[in-house]
């Protein structure tokens, strides 16, 4: 952590850290967006990029907190909901995955 303290000791160091974090987070989010139509962890990669941005930017930290709350709320709804809620949720998820698979197959053809 000593190197981090030295970087934050000057104004130019803090600015440089913000630029590097912004570039890395944006790059990771861009990779996640590219992977969205393909079968794979696109959303997880996007959330990882947002977590990188949240290390330095308050707006990203708030957005990540909001996203976590919504995800927990949705999982609680599915877990504690009625069978109808579970069936509709799983059906919607299967539709999204099927559409992503269909789009990815069309992109490869």
mmCIF file with all atom_site columns, C-alpha atoms in Angstrom:
data_model
loop_
_atom_site.group_PDB
_atom_site.id
_atom_site.type_symbol
_atom_site.label_atom_id
_atom_site.label_alt_id
_atom_site.label_comp_id
_atom_site.label_asym_id
_atom_site.label_entity_id
_atom_site.label_seq_id
_atom_site.pdbx_PDB_ins_code
_atom_site.Cartn_x
_atom_site.Cartn_y
_atom_site.Cartn_z
_atom_site.occupancy
_atom_site.B_iso_or_equiv
_atom_site.pdbx_formal_charge
_atom_site.auth_seq_id
_atom_site.auth_comp_id
_atom_site.auth_asym_id
_atom_site.auth_atom_id
_atom_site.pdbx_PDB_model_num
ATOM 1   C CA . UNK A 1 1   ? 0.000   0.000   0.000   1.00 0.00 ? 1   UNK A CA 1
ATOM 2   C CA . UNK A 1 2   ? 2.999   2.265   0.236   1.00 0.00 ? 2   UNK A CA 1
ATOM 3   C CA . UNK A 1 3   ? 3.042   2.846   -3.522  1.00 0.00 ? 3   UNK A CA 1
ATOM 4   C CA . UNK A 1 4   ? -0.599  3.868   -3.410  1.00 0.00 ? 4   UNK A CA 1
ATOM 5   C CA . UNK A 1 5   ? 0.092   6.408   -0.672  1.00 0.00 ? 5   UNK A CA 1
ATOM 6   C CA . UNK A 1 6   ? 2.904   7.870   -2.769  1.00 0.00 ? 6   UNK A CA 1
ATOM 7   C CA . UNK A 1 7   ? 0.637   8.145   -5.806  1.00 0.00 ? 7   UNK A CA 1
ATOM 8   C CA . UNK A 1 8   ? -2.069  9.891   -3.802  1.00 0.00 ? 8   UNK A CA 1
ATOM 9   C CA . UNK A 1 9   ? 0.432   12.269  -2.211  1.00 0.00 ? 9   UNK A CA 1
ATOM 10  C CA . UNK A 1 10  ? 0.476   14.565  -5.241  1.00 0.00 ? 10  UNK A CA 1
ATOM 11  C CA . UNK A 1 11  ? -2.260  16.075  -7.348  1.00 0.00 ? 11  UNK A CA 1
ATOM 12  C CA . UNK A 1 12  ? -0.754  14.661  -10.546 1.00 0.00 ? 12  UNK A CA 1
ATOM 13  C CA . UNK A 1 13  ? -0.595  11.200  -8.970  1.00 0.00 ? 13  UNK A CA 1
ATOM 14  C CA . UNK A 1 14  ? -4.263  11.265  -7.971  1.00 0.00 ? 14  UNK A CA 1
ATOM 15  C CA . UNK A 1 15  ? -5.194  12.465  -11.456 1.00 0.00 ? 15  UNK A CA 1
ATOM 16  C CA . UNK A 1 16  ? -3.085  9.734   -13.046 1.00 0.00 ? 16  UNK A CA 1
ATOM 17  C CA . UNK A 1 17  ? -4.724  7.050   -10.913 1.00 0.00 ? 17  UNK A CA 1
ATOM 18  C CA . UNK A 1 18  ? -8.174  8.337   -11.910 1.00 0.00 ? 18  UNK A CA 1
ATOM 19  C CA . UNK A 1 19  ? -7.239  8.227   -15.590 1.00 0.00 ? 19  UNK A CA 1
ATOM 20  C CA . UNK A 1 20  ? -5.843  4.670   -15.361 1.00 0.00 ? 20  UNK A CA 1
ATOM 21  C CA . UNK A 1 21  ? -8.877  3.432   -13.412 1.00 0.00 ? 21  UNK A CA 1
ATOM 22  C CA . UNK A 1 22  ? -11.257 5.135   -15.872 1.00 0.00 ? 22  UNK A CA 1
ATOM 23  C CA . UNK A 1 23  ? -9.506  3.562   -18.855 1.00 0.00 ? 23  UNK A CA 1
ATOM 24  C CA . UNK A 1 24  ? -9.348  0.092   -17.314 1.00 0.00 ? 24  UNK A CA 1
ATOM 25  C CA . UNK A 1 25  ? -12.974 0.166   -16.129 1.00 0.00 ? 25  UNK A CA 1
ATOM 26  C CA . UNK A 1 26  ? -14.208 1.441   -19.479 1.00 0.00 ? 26  UNK A CA 1
ATOM 27  C CA . UNK A 1 27  ? -12.222 -1.214  -21.327 1.00 0.00 ? 27  UNK A CA 1
ATOM 28  C CA . UNK A 1 28  ? -13.642 -4.001  -19.155 1.00 0.00 ? 28  UNK A CA 1
ATOM 29  C CA . UNK A 1 29  ? -17.192 -2.653  -19.622 1.00 0.00 ? 29  UNK A CA 1
ATOM 30  C CA . UNK A 1 30  ? -16.654 -2.467  -23.392 1.00 0.00 ? 30  UNK A CA 1
ATOM 31  C CA . UNK A 1 31  ? -15.537 -6.115  -23.460 1.00 0.00 ? 31  UNK A CA 1
ATOM 32  C CA . UNK A 1 32  ? -18.655 -7.019  -21.469 1.00 0.00 ? 32  UNK A CA 1
ATOM 33  C CA . UNK A 1 33  ? -20.897 -5.145  -23.898 1.00 0.00 ? 33  UNK A CA 1
ATOM 34  C CA . UNK A 1 34  ? -19.296 -6.953  -26.835 1.00 0.00 ? 34  UNK A CA 1
ATOM 35  C CA . UNK A 1 35  ? -19.910 -10.289 -25.080 1.00 0.00 ? 35  UNK A CA 1
ATOM 36  C CA . UNK A 1 36  ? -23.576 -9.569  -24.288 1.00 0.00 ? 36  UNK A CA 1
ATOM 37  C CA . UNK A 1 37  ? -25.075 -11.139 -27.421 1.00 0.00 ? 37  UNK A CA 1
ATOM 38  C CA . UNK A 1 38  ? -22.799 -14.161 -27.098 1.00 0.00 ? 38  UNK A CA 1
ATOM 39  C CA . UNK A 1 39  ? -23.396 -16.943 -24.615 1.00 0.00 ? 39  UNK A CA 1
ATOM 40  C CA . UNK A 1 40  ? -21.156 -16.090 -21.722 1.00 0.00 ? 40  UNK A CA 1
ATOM 41  C CA . UNK A 1 41  ? -20.650 -13.853 -18.735 1.00 0.00 ? 41  UNK A CA 1
ATOM 42  C CA . UNK A 1 42  ? -21.284 -10.466 -20.389 1.00 0.00 ? 42  UNK A CA 1
ATOM 43  C CA . UNK A 1 43  ? -23.215 -8.980  -17.472 1.00 0.00 ? 43  UNK A CA 1
ATOM 44  C CA . UNK A 1 44  ? -20.702 -10.257 -14.927 1.00 0.00 ? 44  UNK A CA 1
ATOM 45  C CA . UNK A 1 45  ? -17.871 -8.604  -16.865 1.00 0.00 ? 45  UNK A CA 1
ATOM 46  C CA . UNK A 1 46  ? -19.828 -5.339  -17.083 1.00 0.00 ? 46  UNK A CA 1
ATOM 47  C CA . UNK A 1 47  ? -20.381 -5.402  -13.312 1.00 0.00 ? 47  UNK A CA 1
ATOM 48  C CA . UNK A 1 48  ? -16.665 -6.092  -12.854 1.00 0.00 ? 48  UNK A CA 1
ATOM 49  C CA . UNK A 1 49  ? -15.837 -3.012  -14.918 1.00 0.00 ? 49  UNK A CA 1
ATOM 50  C CA . UNK A 1 50  ? -18.276 -0.992  -12.847 1.00 0.00 ? 50  UNK A CA 1
ATOM 51  C CA . UNK A 1 51  ? -16.563 -2.271  -9.704  1.00 0.00 ? 51  UNK A CA 1
ATOM 52  C CA . UNK A 1 52  ? -13.217 -1.101  -11.087 1.00 0.00 ? 52  UNK A CA 1
ATOM 53  C CA . UNK A 1 53  ? -14.692 2.350   -11.745 1.00 0.00 ? 53  UNK A CA 1
ATOM 54  C CA . UNK A 1 54  ? -16.223 2.363   -8.254  1.00 0.00 ? 54  UNK A CA 1
ATOM 55  C CA . UNK A 1 55  ? -12.731 2.238   -6.762  1.00 0.00 ? 55  UNK A CA 1
ATOM 56  C CA . UNK A 1 56  ? -12.208 5.889   -7.746  1.00 0.00 ? 56  UNK A CA 1
ATOM 57  C CA . UNK A 1 57  ? -15.562 7.393   -8.781  1.00 0.00 ? 57  UNK A CA 1
ATOM 58  C CA . UNK A 1 58  ? -18.450 8.091   -6.435  1.00 0.00 ? 58  UNK A CA 1
ATOM 59  C CA . UNK A 1 59  ? -21.112 7.905   -9.165  1.00 0.00 ? 59  UNK A CA 1
ATOM 60  C CA . UNK A 1 60  ? -19.942 4.394   -10.101 1.00 0.00 ? 60  UNK A CA 1
ATOM 61  C CA . UNK A 1 61  ? -20.011 3.333   -6.448  1.00 0.00 ? 61  UNK A CA 1
ATOM 62  C CA . UNK A 1 62  ? -23.619 4.531   -6.144  1.00 0.00 ? 62  UNK A CA 1
ATOM 63  C CA . UNK A 1 63  ? -24.601 2.770   -9.380  1.00 0.00 ? 63  UNK A CA 1
ATOM 64  C CA . UNK A 1 64  ? -22.926 -0.458  -8.252  1.00 0.00 ? 64  UNK A CA 1
ATOM 65  C CA . UNK A 1 65  ? -24.705 -0.278  -4.884  1.00 0.00 ? 65  UNK A CA 1
ATOM 66  C CA . UNK A 1 66  ? -28.037 0.302   -6.634  1.00 0.00 ? 66  UNK A CA 1
ATOM 67  C CA . UNK A 1 67  ? -27.398 -2.619  -8.990  1.00 0.00 ? 67  UNK A CA 1
ATOM 68  C CA . UNK A 1 68  ? -26.486 -4.945  -6.119  1.00 0.00 ? 68  UNK A CA 1
ATOM 69  C CA . UNK A 1 69  ? -29.658 -3.975  -4.239  1.00 0.00 ? 69  UNK A CA 1
ATOM 70  C CA . UNK A 1 70  ? -31.817 -4.632  -7.291  1.00 0.00 ? 70  UNK A CA 1
ATOM 71  C CA . UNK A 1 71  ? -30.154 -7.984  -7.940  1.00 0.00 ? 71  UNK A CA 1
ATOM 72  C CA . UNK A 1 72  ? -30.642 -9.045  -4.316  1.00 0.00 ? 72  UNK A CA 1
ATOM 73  C CA . UNK A 1 73  ? -34.254 -7.860  -4.453  1.00 0.00 ? 73  UNK A CA 1
ATOM 74  C CA . UNK A 1 74  ? -34.875 -9.880  -7.613  1.00 0.00 ? 74  UNK A CA 1
ATOM 75  C CA . UNK A 1 75  ? -33.246 -13.037 -6.235  1.00 0.00 ? 75  UNK A CA 1
ATOM 76  C CA . UNK A 1 76  ? -35.246 -12.698 -3.012  1.00 0.00 ? 76  UNK A CA 1
ATOM 77  C CA . UNK A 1 77  ? -38.436 -12.285 -5.038  1.00 0.00 ? 77  UNK A CA 1
ATOM 78  C CA . UNK A 1 78  ? -37.697 -15.419 -7.047  1.00 0.00 ? 78  UNK A CA 1
ATOM 79  C CA . UNK A 1 79  ? -36.584 -17.432 -4.014  1.00 0.00 ? 79  UNK A CA 1
ATOM 80  C CA . UNK A 1 80  ? -39.477 -16.466 -1.739  1.00 0.00 ? 80  UNK A CA 1
ATOM 81  C CA . UNK A 1 81  ? -42.134 -15.937 -4.399  1.00 0.00 ? 81  UNK A CA 1
ATOM 82  C CA . UNK A 1 82  ? -44.907 -18.237 -5.463  1.00 0.00 ? 82  UNK A CA 1
ATOM 83  C CA . UNK A 1 83  ? -44.447 -20.949 -8.049  1.00 0.00 ? 83  UNK A CA 1
ATOM 84  C CA . UNK A 1 84  ? -46.029 -18.676 -10.653 1.00 0.00 ? 84  UNK A CA 1
ATOM 85  C CA . UNK A 1 85  ? -43.337 -16.036 -10.041 1.00 0.00 ? 85  UNK A CA 1
ATOM 86  C CA . UNK A 1 86  ? -40.633 -18.686 -10.307 1.00 0.00 ? 86  UNK A CA 1
ATOM 87  C CA . UNK A 1 87  ? -42.020 -20.138 -13.527 1.00 0.00 ? 87  UNK A CA 1
ATOM 88  C CA . UNK A 1 88  ? -42.382 -16.708 -15.140 1.00 0.00 ? 88  UNK A CA 1
ATOM 89  C CA . UNK A 1 89  ? -38.862 -15.725 -14.028 1.00 0.00 ? 89  UNK A CA 1
ATOM 90  C CA . UNK A 1 90  ? -37.254 -18.898 -15.332 1.00 0.00 ? 90  UNK A CA 1
ATOM 91  C CA . UNK A 1 91  ? -39.291 -18.651 -18.540 1.00 0.00 ? 91  UNK A CA 1
ATOM 92  C CA . UNK A 1 92  ? -38.149 -15.072 -19.071 1.00 0.00 ? 92  UNK A CA 1
ATOM 93  C CA . UNK A 1 93  ? -34.561 -16.059 -18.408 1.00 0.00 ? 93  UNK A CA 1
ATOM 94  C CA . UNK A 1 94  ? -34.810 -18.907 -20.914 1.00 0.00 ? 94  UNK A CA 1
ATOM 95  C CA . UNK A 1 95  ? -36.271 -16.514 -23.497 1.00 0.00 ? 95  UNK A CA 1
ATOM 96  C CA . UNK A 1 96  ? -33.376 -14.082 -23.025 1.00 0.00 ? 96  UNK A CA 1
ATOM 97  C CA . UNK A 1 97  ? -30.767 -16.841 -23.211 1.00 0.00 ? 97  UNK A CA 1
ATOM 98  C CA . UNK A 1 98  ? -32.470 -18.336 -26.265 1.00 0.00 ? 98  UNK A CA 1
ATOM 99  C CA . UNK A 1 99  ? -32.598 -14.957 -28.001 1.00 0.00 ? 99  UNK A CA 1
ATOM 100 C CA . UNK A 1 100 ? -28.915 -14.359 -27.220 1.00 0.00 ? 100 UNK A CA 1
ATOM 101 C CA . UNK A 1 101 ? -28.036 -17.791 -28.570 1.00 0.00 ? 101 UNK A CA 1
ATOM 102 C CA . UNK A 1 102 ? -30.076 -17.198 -31.721 1.00 0.00 ? 102 UNK A CA 1
ATOM 103 C CA . UNK A 1 103 ? -28.450 -13.802 -32.296 1.00 0.00 ? 103 UNK A CA 1
ATOM 104 C CA . UNK A 1 104 ? -24.977 -15.212 -31.752 1.00 0.00 ? 104 UNK A CA 1
ATOM 105 C CA . UNK A 1 105 ? -25.626 -18.033 -34.208 1.00 0.00 ? 105 UNK A CA 1
ATOM 106 C CA . UNK A 1 106 ? -26.848 -15.538 -36.788 1.00 0.00 ? 106 UNK A CA 1
ATOM 107 C CA . UNK A 1 107 ? -23.753 -13.398 -36.248 1.00 0.00 ? 107 UNK A CA 1
ATOM 108 C CA . UNK A 1 108 ? -21.505 -16.406 -36.856 1.00 0.00 ? 108 UNK A CA 1
ATOM 109 C CA . UNK A 1 109 ? -23.349 -17.441 -40.022 1.00 0.00 ? 109 UNK A CA 1
#
